[in-house]
PDB file of C-alpha atoms in Angstrom:
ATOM      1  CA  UNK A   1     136.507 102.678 116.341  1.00  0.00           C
ATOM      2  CA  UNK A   2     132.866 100.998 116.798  1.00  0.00           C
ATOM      3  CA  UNK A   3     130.564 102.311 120.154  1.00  0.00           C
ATOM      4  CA  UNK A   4     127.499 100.796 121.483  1.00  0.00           C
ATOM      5  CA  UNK A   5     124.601 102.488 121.769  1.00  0.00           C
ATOM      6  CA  UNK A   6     123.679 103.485 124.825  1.00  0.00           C
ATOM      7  CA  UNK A   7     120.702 104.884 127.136  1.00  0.00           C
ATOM      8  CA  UNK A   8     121.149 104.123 130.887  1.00  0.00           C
ATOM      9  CA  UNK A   9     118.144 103.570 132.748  1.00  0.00           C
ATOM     10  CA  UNK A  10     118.715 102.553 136.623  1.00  0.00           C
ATOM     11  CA  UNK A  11     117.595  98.800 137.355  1.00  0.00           C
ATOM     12  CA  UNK A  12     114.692  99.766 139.388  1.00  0.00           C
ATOM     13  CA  UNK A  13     112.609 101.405 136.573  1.00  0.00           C
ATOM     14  CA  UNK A  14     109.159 101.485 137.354  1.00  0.00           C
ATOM     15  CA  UNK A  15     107.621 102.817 134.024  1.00  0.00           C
ATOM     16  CA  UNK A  16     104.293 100.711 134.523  1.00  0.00           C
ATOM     17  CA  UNK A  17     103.426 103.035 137.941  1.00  0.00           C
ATOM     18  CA  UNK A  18     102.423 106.226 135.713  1.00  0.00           C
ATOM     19  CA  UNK A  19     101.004 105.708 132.153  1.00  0.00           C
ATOM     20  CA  UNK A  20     101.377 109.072 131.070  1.00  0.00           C
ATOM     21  CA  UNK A  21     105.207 109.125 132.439  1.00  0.00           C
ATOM     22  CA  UNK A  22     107.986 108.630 130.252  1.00  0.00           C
ATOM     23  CA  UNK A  23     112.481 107.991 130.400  1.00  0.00           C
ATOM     24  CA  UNK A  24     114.654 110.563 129.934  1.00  0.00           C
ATOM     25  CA  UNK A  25     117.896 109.325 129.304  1.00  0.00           C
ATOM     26  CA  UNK A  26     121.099 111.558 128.541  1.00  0.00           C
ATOM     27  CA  UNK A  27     124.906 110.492 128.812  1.00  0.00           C
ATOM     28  CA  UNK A  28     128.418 112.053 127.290  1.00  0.00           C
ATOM     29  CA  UNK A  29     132.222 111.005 126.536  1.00  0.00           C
ATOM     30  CA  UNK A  30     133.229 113.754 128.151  1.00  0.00           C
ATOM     31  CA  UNK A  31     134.922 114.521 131.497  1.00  0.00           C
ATOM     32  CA  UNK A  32     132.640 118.029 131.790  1.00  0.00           C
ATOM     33  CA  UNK A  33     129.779 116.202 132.025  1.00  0.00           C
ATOM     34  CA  UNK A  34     128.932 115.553 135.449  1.00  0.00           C
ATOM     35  CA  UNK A  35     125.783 114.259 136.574  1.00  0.00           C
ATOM     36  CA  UNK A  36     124.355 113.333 140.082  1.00  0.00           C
ATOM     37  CA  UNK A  37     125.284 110.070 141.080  1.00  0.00           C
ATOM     38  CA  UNK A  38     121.708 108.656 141.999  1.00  0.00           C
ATOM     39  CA  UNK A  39     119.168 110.986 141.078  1.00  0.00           C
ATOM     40  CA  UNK A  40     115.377 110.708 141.799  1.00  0.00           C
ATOM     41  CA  UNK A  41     113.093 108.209 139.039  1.00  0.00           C
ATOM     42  CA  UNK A  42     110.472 110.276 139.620  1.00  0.00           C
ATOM     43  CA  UNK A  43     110.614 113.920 138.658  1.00  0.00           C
ATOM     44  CA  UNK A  44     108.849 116.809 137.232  1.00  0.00           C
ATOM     45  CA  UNK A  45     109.562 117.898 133.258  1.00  0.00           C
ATOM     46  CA  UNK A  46     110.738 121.045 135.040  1.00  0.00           C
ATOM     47  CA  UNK A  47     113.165 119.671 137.179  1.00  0.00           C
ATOM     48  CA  UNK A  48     115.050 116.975 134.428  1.00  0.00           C
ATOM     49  CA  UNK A  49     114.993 119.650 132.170  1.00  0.00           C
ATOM     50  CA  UNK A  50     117.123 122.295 135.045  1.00  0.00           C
ATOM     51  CA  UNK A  51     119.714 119.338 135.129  1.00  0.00           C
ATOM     52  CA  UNK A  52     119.708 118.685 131.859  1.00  0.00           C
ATOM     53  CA  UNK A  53     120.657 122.163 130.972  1.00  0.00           C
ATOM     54  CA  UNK A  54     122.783 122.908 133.924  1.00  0.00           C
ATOM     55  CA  UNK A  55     124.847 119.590 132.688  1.00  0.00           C
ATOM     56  CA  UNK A  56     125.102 121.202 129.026  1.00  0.00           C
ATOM     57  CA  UNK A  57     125.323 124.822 130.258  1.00  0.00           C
ATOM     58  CA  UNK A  58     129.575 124.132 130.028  1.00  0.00           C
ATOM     59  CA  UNK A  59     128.859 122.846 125.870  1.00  0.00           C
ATOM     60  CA  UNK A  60     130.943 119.734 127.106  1.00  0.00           C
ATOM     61  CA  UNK A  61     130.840 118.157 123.391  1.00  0.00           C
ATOM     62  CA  UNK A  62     131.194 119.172 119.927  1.00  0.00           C
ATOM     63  CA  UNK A  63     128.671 116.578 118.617  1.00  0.00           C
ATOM     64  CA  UNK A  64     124.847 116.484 120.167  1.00  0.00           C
ATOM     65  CA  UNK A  65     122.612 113.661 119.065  1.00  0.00           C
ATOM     66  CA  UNK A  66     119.066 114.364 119.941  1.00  0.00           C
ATOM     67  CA  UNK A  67     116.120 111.415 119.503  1.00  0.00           C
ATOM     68  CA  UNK A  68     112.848 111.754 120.702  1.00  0.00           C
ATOM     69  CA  UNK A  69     110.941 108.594 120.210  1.00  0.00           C
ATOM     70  CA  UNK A  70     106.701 108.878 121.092  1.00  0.00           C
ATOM     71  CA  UNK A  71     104.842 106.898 123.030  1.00  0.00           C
ATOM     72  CA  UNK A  72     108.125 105.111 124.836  1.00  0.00           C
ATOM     73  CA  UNK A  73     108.562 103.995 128.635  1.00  0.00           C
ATOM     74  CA  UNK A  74     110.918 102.543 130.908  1.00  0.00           C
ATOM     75  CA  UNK A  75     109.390  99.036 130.664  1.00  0.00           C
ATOM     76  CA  UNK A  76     110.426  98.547 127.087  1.00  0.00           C
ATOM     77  CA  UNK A  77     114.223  99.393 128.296  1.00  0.00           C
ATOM     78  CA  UNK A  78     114.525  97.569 131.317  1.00  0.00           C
ATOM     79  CA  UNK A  79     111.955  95.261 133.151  1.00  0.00           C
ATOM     80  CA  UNK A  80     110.183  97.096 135.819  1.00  0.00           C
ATOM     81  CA  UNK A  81     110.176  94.154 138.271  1.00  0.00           C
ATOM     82  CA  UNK A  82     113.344  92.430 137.757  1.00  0.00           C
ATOM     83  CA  UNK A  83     115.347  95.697 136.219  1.00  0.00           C
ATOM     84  CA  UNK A  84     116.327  92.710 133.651  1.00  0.00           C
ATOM     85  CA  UNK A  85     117.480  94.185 130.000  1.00  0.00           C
ATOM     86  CA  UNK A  86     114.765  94.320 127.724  1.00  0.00           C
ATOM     87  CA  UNK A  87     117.071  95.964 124.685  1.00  0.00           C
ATOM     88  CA  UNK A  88     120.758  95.789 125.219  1.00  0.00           C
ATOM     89  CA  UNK A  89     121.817  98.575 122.546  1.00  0.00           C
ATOM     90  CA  UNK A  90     120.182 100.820 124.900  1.00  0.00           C
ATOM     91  CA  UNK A  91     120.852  99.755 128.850  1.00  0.00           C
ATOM     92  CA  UNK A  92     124.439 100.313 129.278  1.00  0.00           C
ATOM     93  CA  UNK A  93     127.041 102.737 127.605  1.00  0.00           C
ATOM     94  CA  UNK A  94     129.969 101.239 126.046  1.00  0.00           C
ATOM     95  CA  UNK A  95     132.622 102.343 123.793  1.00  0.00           C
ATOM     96  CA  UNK A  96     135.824 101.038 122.346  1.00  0.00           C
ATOM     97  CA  UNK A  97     139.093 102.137 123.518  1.00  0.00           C
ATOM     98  CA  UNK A  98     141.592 101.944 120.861  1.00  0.00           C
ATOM     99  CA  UNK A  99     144.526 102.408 123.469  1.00  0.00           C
ATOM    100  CA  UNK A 100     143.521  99.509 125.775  1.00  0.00           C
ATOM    101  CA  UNK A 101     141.965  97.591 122.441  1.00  0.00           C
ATOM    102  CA  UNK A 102     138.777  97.011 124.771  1.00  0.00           C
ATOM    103  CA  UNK A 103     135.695  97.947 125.140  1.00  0.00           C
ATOM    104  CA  UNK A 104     134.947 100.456 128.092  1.00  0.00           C
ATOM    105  CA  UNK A 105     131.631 101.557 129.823  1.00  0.00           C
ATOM    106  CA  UNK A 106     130.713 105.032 129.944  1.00  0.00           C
ATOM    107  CA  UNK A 107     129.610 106.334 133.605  1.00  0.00           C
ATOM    108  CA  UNK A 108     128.835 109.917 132.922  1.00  0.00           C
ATOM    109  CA  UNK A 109     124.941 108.744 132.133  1.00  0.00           C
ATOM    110  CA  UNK A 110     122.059 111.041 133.562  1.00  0.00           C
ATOM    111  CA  UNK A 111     118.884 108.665 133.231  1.00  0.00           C
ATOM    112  CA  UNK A 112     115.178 109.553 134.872  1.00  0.00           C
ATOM    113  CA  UNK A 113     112.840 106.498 134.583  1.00  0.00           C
ATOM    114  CA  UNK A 114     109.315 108.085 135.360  1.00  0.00           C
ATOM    115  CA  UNK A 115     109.480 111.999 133.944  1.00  0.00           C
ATOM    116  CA  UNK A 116     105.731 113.512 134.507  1.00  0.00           C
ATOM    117  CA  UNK A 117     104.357 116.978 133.323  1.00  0.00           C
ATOM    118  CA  UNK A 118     104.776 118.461 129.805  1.00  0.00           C
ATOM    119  CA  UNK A 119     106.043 117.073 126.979  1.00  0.00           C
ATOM    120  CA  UNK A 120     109.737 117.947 126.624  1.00  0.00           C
ATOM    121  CA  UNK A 121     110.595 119.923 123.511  1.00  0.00           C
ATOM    122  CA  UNK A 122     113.062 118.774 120.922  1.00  0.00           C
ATOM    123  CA  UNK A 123     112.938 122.314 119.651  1.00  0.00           C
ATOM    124  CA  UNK A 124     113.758 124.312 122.354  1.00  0.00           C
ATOM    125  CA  UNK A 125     116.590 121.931 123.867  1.00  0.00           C
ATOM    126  CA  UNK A 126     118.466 122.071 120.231  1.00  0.00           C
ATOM    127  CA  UNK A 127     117.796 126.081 120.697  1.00  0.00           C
ATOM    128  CA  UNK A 128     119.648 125.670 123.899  1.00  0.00           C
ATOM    129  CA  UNK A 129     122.618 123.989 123.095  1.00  0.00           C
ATOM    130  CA  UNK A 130     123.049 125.708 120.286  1.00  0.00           C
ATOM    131  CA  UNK A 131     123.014 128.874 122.264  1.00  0.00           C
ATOM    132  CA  UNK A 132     125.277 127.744 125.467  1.00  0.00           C
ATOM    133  CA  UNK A 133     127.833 126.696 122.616  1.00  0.00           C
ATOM    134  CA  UNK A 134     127.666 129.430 120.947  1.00  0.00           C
ATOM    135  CA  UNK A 135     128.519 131.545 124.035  1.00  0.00           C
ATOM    136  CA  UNK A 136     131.448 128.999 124.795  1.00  0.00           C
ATOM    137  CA  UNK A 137     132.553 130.265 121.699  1.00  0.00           C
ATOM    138  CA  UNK A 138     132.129 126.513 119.940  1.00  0.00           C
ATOM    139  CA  UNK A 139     130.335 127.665 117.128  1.00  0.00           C
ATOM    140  CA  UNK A 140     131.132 124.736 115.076  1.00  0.00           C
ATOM    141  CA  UNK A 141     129.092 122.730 117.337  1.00  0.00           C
ATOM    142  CA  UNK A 142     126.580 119.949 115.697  1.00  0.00           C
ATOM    143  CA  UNK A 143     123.174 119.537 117.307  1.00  0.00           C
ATOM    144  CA  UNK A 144     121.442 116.773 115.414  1.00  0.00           C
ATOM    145  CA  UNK A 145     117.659 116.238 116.392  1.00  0.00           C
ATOM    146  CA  UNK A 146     116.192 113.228 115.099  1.00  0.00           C
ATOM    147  CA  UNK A 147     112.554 111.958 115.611  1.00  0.00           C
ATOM    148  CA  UNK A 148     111.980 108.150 115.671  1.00  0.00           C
ATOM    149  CA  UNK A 149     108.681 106.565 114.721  1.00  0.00           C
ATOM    150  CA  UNK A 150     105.839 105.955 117.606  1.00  0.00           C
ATOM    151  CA  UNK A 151     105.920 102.569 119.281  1.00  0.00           C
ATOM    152  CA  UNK A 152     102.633 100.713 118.840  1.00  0.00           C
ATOM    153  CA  UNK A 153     100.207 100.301 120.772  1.00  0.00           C
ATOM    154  CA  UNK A 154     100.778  97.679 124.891  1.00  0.00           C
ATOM    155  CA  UNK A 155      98.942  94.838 124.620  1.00  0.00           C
ATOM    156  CA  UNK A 156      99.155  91.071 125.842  1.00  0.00           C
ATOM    157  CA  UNK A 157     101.152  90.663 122.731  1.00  0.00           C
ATOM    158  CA  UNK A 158     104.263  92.667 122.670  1.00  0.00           C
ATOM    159  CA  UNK A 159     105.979  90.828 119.838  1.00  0.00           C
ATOM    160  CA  UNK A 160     105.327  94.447 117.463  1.00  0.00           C
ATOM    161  CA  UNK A 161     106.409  96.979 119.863  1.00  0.00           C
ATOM    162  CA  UNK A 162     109.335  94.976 121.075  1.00  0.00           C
ATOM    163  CA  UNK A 163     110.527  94.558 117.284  1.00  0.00           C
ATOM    164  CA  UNK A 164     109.850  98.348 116.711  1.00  0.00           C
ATOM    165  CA  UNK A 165     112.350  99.273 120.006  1.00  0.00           C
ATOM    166  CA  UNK A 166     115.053  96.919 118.780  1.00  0.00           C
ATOM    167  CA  UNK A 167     114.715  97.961 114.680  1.00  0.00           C
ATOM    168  CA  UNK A 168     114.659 102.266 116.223  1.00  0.00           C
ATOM    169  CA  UNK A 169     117.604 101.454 118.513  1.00  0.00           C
ATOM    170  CA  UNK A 170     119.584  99.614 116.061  1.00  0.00           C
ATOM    171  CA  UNK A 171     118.865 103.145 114.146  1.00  0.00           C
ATOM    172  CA  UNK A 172     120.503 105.116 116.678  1.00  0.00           C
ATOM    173  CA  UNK A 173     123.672 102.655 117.011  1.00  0.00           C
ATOM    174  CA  UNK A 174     124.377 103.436 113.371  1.00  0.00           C
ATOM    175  CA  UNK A 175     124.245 107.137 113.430  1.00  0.00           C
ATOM    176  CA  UNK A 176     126.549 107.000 116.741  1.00  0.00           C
ATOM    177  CA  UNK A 177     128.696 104.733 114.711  1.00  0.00           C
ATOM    178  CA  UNK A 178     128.418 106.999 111.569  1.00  0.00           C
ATOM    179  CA  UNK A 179     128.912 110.121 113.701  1.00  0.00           C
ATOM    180  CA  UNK A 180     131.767 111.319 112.247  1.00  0.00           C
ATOM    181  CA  UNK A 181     129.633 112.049 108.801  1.00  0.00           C
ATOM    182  CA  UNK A 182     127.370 114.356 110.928  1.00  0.00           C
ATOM    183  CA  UNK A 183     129.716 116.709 111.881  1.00  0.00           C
ATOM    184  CA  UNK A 184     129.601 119.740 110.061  1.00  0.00           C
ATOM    185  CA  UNK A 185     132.227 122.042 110.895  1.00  0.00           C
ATOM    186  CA  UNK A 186     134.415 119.133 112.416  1.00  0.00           C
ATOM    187  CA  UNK A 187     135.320 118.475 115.660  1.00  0.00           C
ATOM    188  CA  UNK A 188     136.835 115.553 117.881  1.00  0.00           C
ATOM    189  CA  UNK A 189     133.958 112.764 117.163  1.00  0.00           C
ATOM    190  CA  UNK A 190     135.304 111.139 119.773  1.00  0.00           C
ATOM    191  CA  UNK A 191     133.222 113.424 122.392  1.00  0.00           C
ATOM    192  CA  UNK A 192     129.625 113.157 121.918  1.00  0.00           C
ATOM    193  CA  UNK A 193     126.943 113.633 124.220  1.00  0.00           C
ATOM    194  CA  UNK A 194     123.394 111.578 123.263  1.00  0.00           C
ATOM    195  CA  UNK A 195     119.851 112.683 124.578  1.00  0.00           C
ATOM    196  CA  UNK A 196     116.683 110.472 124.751  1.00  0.00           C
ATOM    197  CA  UNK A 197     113.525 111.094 125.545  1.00  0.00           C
ATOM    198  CA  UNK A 198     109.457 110.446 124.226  1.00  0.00           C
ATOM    199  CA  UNK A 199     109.059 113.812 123.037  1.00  0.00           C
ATOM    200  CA  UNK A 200     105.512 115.080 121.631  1.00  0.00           C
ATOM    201  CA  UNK A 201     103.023 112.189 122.458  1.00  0.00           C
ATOM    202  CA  UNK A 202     101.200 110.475 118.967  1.00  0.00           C
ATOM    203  CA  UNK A 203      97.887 108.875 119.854  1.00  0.00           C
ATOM    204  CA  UNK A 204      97.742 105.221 119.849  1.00  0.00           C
ATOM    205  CA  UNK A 205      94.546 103.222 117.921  1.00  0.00           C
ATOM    206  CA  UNK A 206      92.464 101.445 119.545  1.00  0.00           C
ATOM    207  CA  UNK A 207      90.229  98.899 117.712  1.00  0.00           C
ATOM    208  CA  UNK A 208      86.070  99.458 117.734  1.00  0.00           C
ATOM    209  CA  UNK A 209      84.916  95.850 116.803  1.00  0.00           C
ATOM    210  CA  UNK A 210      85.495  92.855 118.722  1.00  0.00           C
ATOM    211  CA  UNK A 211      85.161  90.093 116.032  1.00  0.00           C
ATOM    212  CA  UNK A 212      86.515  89.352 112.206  1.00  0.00           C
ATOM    213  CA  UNK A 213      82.802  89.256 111.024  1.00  0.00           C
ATOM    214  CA  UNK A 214      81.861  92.503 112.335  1.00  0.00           C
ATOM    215  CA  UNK A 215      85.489  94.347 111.669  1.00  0.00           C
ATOM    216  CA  UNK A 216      84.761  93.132 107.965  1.00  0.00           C
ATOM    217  CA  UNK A 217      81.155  94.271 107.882  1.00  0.00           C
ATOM    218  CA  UNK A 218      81.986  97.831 109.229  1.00  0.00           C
ATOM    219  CA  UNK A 219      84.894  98.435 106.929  1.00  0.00           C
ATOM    220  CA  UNK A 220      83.504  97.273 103.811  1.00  0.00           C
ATOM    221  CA  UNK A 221      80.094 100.188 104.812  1.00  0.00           C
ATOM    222  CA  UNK A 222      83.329 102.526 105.510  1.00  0.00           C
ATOM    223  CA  UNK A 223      84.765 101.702 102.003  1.00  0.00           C
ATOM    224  CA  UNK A 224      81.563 102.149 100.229  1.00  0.00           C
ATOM    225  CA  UNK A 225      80.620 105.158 101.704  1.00  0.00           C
ATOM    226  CA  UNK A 226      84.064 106.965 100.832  1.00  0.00           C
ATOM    227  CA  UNK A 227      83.588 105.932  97.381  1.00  0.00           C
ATOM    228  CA  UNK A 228      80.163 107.672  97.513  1.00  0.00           C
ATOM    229  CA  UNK A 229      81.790 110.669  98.705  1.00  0.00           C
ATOM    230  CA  UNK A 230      84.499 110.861  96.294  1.00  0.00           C
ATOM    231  CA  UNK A 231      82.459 110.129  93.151  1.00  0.00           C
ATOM    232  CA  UNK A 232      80.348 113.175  94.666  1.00  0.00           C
ATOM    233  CA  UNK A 233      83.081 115.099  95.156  1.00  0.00           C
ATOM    234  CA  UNK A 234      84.057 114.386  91.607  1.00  0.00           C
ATOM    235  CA  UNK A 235      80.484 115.619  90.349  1.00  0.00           C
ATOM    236  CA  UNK A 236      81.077 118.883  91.834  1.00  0.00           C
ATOM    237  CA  UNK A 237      84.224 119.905  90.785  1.00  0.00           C
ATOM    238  CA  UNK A 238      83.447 119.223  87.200  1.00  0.00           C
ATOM    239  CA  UNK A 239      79.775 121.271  87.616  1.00  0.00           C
ATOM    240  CA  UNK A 240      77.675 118.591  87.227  1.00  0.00           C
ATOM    241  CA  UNK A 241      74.226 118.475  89.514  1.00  0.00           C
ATOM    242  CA  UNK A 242      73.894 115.795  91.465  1.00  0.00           C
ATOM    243  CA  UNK A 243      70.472 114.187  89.069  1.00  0.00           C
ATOM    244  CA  UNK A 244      73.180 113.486  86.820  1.00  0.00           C
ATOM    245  CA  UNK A 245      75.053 110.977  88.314  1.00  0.00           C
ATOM    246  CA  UNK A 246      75.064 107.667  86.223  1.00  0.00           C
ATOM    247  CA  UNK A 247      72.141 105.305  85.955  1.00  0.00           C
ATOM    248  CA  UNK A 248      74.434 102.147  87.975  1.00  0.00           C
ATOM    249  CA  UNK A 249      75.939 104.534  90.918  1.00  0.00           C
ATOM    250  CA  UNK A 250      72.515 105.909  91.775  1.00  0.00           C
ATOM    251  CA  UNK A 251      70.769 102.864  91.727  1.00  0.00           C
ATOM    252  CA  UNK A 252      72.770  99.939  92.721  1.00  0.00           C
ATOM    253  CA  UNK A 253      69.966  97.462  92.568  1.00  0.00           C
ATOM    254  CA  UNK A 254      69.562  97.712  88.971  1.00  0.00           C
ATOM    255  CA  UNK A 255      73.096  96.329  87.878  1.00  0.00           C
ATOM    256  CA  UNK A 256      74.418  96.023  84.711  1.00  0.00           C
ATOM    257  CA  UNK A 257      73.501  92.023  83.892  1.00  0.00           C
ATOM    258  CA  UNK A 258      69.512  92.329  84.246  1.00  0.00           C
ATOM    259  CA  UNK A 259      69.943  95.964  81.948  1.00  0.00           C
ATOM    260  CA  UNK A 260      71.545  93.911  79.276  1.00  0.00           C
ATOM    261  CA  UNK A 261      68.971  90.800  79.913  1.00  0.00           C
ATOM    262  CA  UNK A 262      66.332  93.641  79.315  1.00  0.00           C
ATOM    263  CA  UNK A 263      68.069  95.124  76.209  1.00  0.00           C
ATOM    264  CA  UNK A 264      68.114  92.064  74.849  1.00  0.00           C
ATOM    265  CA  UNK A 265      64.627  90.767  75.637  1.00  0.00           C
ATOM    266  CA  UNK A 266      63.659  93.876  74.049  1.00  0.00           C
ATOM    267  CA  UNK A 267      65.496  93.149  70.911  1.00  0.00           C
ATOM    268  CA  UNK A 268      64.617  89.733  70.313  1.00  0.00           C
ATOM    269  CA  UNK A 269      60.670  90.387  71.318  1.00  0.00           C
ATOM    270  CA  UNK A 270      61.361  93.377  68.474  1.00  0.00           C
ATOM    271  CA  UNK A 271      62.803  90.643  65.705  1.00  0.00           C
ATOM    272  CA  UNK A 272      60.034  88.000  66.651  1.00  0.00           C
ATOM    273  CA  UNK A 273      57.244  90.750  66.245  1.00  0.00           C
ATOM    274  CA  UNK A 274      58.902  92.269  62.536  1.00  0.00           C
ATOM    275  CA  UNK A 275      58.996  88.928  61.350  1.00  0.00           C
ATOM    276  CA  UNK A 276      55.536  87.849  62.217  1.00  0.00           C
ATOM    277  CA  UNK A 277      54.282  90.801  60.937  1.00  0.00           C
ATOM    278  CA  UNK A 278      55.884  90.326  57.437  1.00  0.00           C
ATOM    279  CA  UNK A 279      54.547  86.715  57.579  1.00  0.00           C
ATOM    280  CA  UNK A 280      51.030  88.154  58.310  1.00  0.00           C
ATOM    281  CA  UNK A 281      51.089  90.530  55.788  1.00  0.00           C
ATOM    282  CA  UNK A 282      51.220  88.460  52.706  1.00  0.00           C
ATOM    283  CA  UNK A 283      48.001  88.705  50.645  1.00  0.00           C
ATOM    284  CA  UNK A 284      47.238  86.028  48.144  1.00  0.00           C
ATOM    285  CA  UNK A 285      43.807  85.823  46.244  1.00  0.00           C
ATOM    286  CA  UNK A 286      41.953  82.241  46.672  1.00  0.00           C
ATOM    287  CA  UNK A 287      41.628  82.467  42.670  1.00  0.00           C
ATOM    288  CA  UNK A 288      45.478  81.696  42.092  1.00  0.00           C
ATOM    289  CA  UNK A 289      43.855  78.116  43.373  1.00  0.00           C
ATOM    290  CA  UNK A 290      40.953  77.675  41.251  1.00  0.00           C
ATOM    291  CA  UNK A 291      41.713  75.033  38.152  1.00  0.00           C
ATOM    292  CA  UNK A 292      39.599  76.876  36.194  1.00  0.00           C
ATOM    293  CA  UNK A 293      41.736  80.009  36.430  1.00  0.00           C
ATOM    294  CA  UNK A 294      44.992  77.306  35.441  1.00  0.00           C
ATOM    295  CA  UNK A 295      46.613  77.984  32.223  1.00  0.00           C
ATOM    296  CA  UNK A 296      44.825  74.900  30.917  1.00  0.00           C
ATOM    297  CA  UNK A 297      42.160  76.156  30.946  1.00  0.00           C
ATOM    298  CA  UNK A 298      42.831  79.507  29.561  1.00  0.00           C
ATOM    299  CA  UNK A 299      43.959  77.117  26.311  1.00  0.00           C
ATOM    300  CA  UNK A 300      40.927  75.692  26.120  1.00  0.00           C
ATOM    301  CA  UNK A 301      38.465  78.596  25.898  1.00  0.00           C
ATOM    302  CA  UNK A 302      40.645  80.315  23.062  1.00  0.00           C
TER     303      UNK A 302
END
């Protein structure tokens, strides 16, 4: 038995009207889960999270899937002006009926476009089910809370963040699909109830040059000045003062080409100057010249 993923936001999502608003999307298998048939798309954290607990205050499922996923709206589900489907694994419900060999949409979906207020936490709604279930007297009941990575950044360009929403939704069609494997004390994995919302908020990075020239400029000073630091850092740990550091780190005008031209100016200059001074030393007396002084005539005044 394969489902679809699902994550039902109305057609009239307006997540562009509040920046700081995100969806909050929530749907079950099961016939205990009732939610209201058109509910506000713009609501307080407080109120989704009253229906949201008063909907799993019965512990309808045996399975809980929990995925909070930062920095999301309701614009990359669904497109706020046409309510067109932006990622179909997660704008309608479906699952396969193996009775009816078809596949089946599932109407028990609870979906808030624009939620505004504090950030929903994963903890504490995991605390809760597991709670309300336990009080049911489900204790084999499998809350699975998973946190997806941050979409990047909106921009004219939404080529990244639209891959990132189809690669993490993808994600959560293979753990619904895989679902039986999650369930730790067992349990019918045919009811399952699935919870989505942006959870904590992750800052997004925004860029502080405006052209290649400059970007490579400032991050080349960045680079050099973090390896400053660490070969600092390095000095200290091992207890060495600062005066210490080596000759071609303090001074980086003086690199290692004219040293060695020097060094070997230096040698050369000291061979020329030897030599020259052996040559000059030399001594020989002007009489080793003189004919007179010749063997010849040594002979001839014995």
């Amino acid at each position: 038995m394969r489902y679809s993923i699902a994550a039902g936001l109305l057609a009239t999502s307006g997540a562009a009207a509040f920046s700081d608003s995100s969806p909050f999307l929530m749907y079950s298998t099961s016939s205990k889960f009732s939610p209201p048939a058109a509910p506000p798309q713009l609501q307080s954290t407080a109120s989704v999270l009253a229906t949201a607990q008063s909907l799993l205050s019965s512990c309808p499922t045996s399975l809980y899937l929990i995925y909070t996923h930062p920095n999301v709206h309701a614009s990359d589900v669904r497109n706020p002006n046409t309510g067109a489907c932006n990622e179909h694994n997660l704008c309608a419900p479906r699952r396969y009926n193996n009775a009816t060999k078809d596949w089946e949409s599932i109407t028990a979906v609870y979906g808030v476009s624009e939620v505004v207020g504090p950030e929903i936490s994963a903890g504490e709604l995991q605390s809760y089910i597991e709670d309300v279930c336990a009080k049911e007297g489900q204790q084999g009941a499998t809350v699975v809370l998973t946190h997806l990575d941050p979409l990047p950044p909106s921009s004219t360009e939404n080529d990244d963040r639209s891959w990132a929403m189809t690669f993490e939704s993808r994600l959560i069609a293979q753990m619904v699909d895989n679902r039986k494997q999650l369930l730790v004390n067992g349990g019918d994995d045919d009811e399952y109830t699935v919870i989505y919302f942006a959870g904590a908020h992750v800052p997004q990075y925004q860029a502080e040059f405006n052209d290649a020239a400059g970007a490579g400029a400032e991050v080349q000073m960045e680079l050099r000045k973090r390896a400053w630091e660490v070969r600092a850092d390095a000095d200290k740990g091992a207890g060495k003062p600062a005066s210490s550091a080596p000759l071609f780190v303090k001074y980086q005008f003086f690199t290692p080409g004219i040293f060695m031209g020097f060094l070997g100016a230096i040698i050369m200059i000291s061979m020329l100057y030897v030599g020259l001074s052996a040559v000059a030393s030399l001594q020989v007396s002007y009489g080793a010249f003189d004919k007179e002084m010749g063997p010849a005539a040594q002979k001839k005044n014995s």
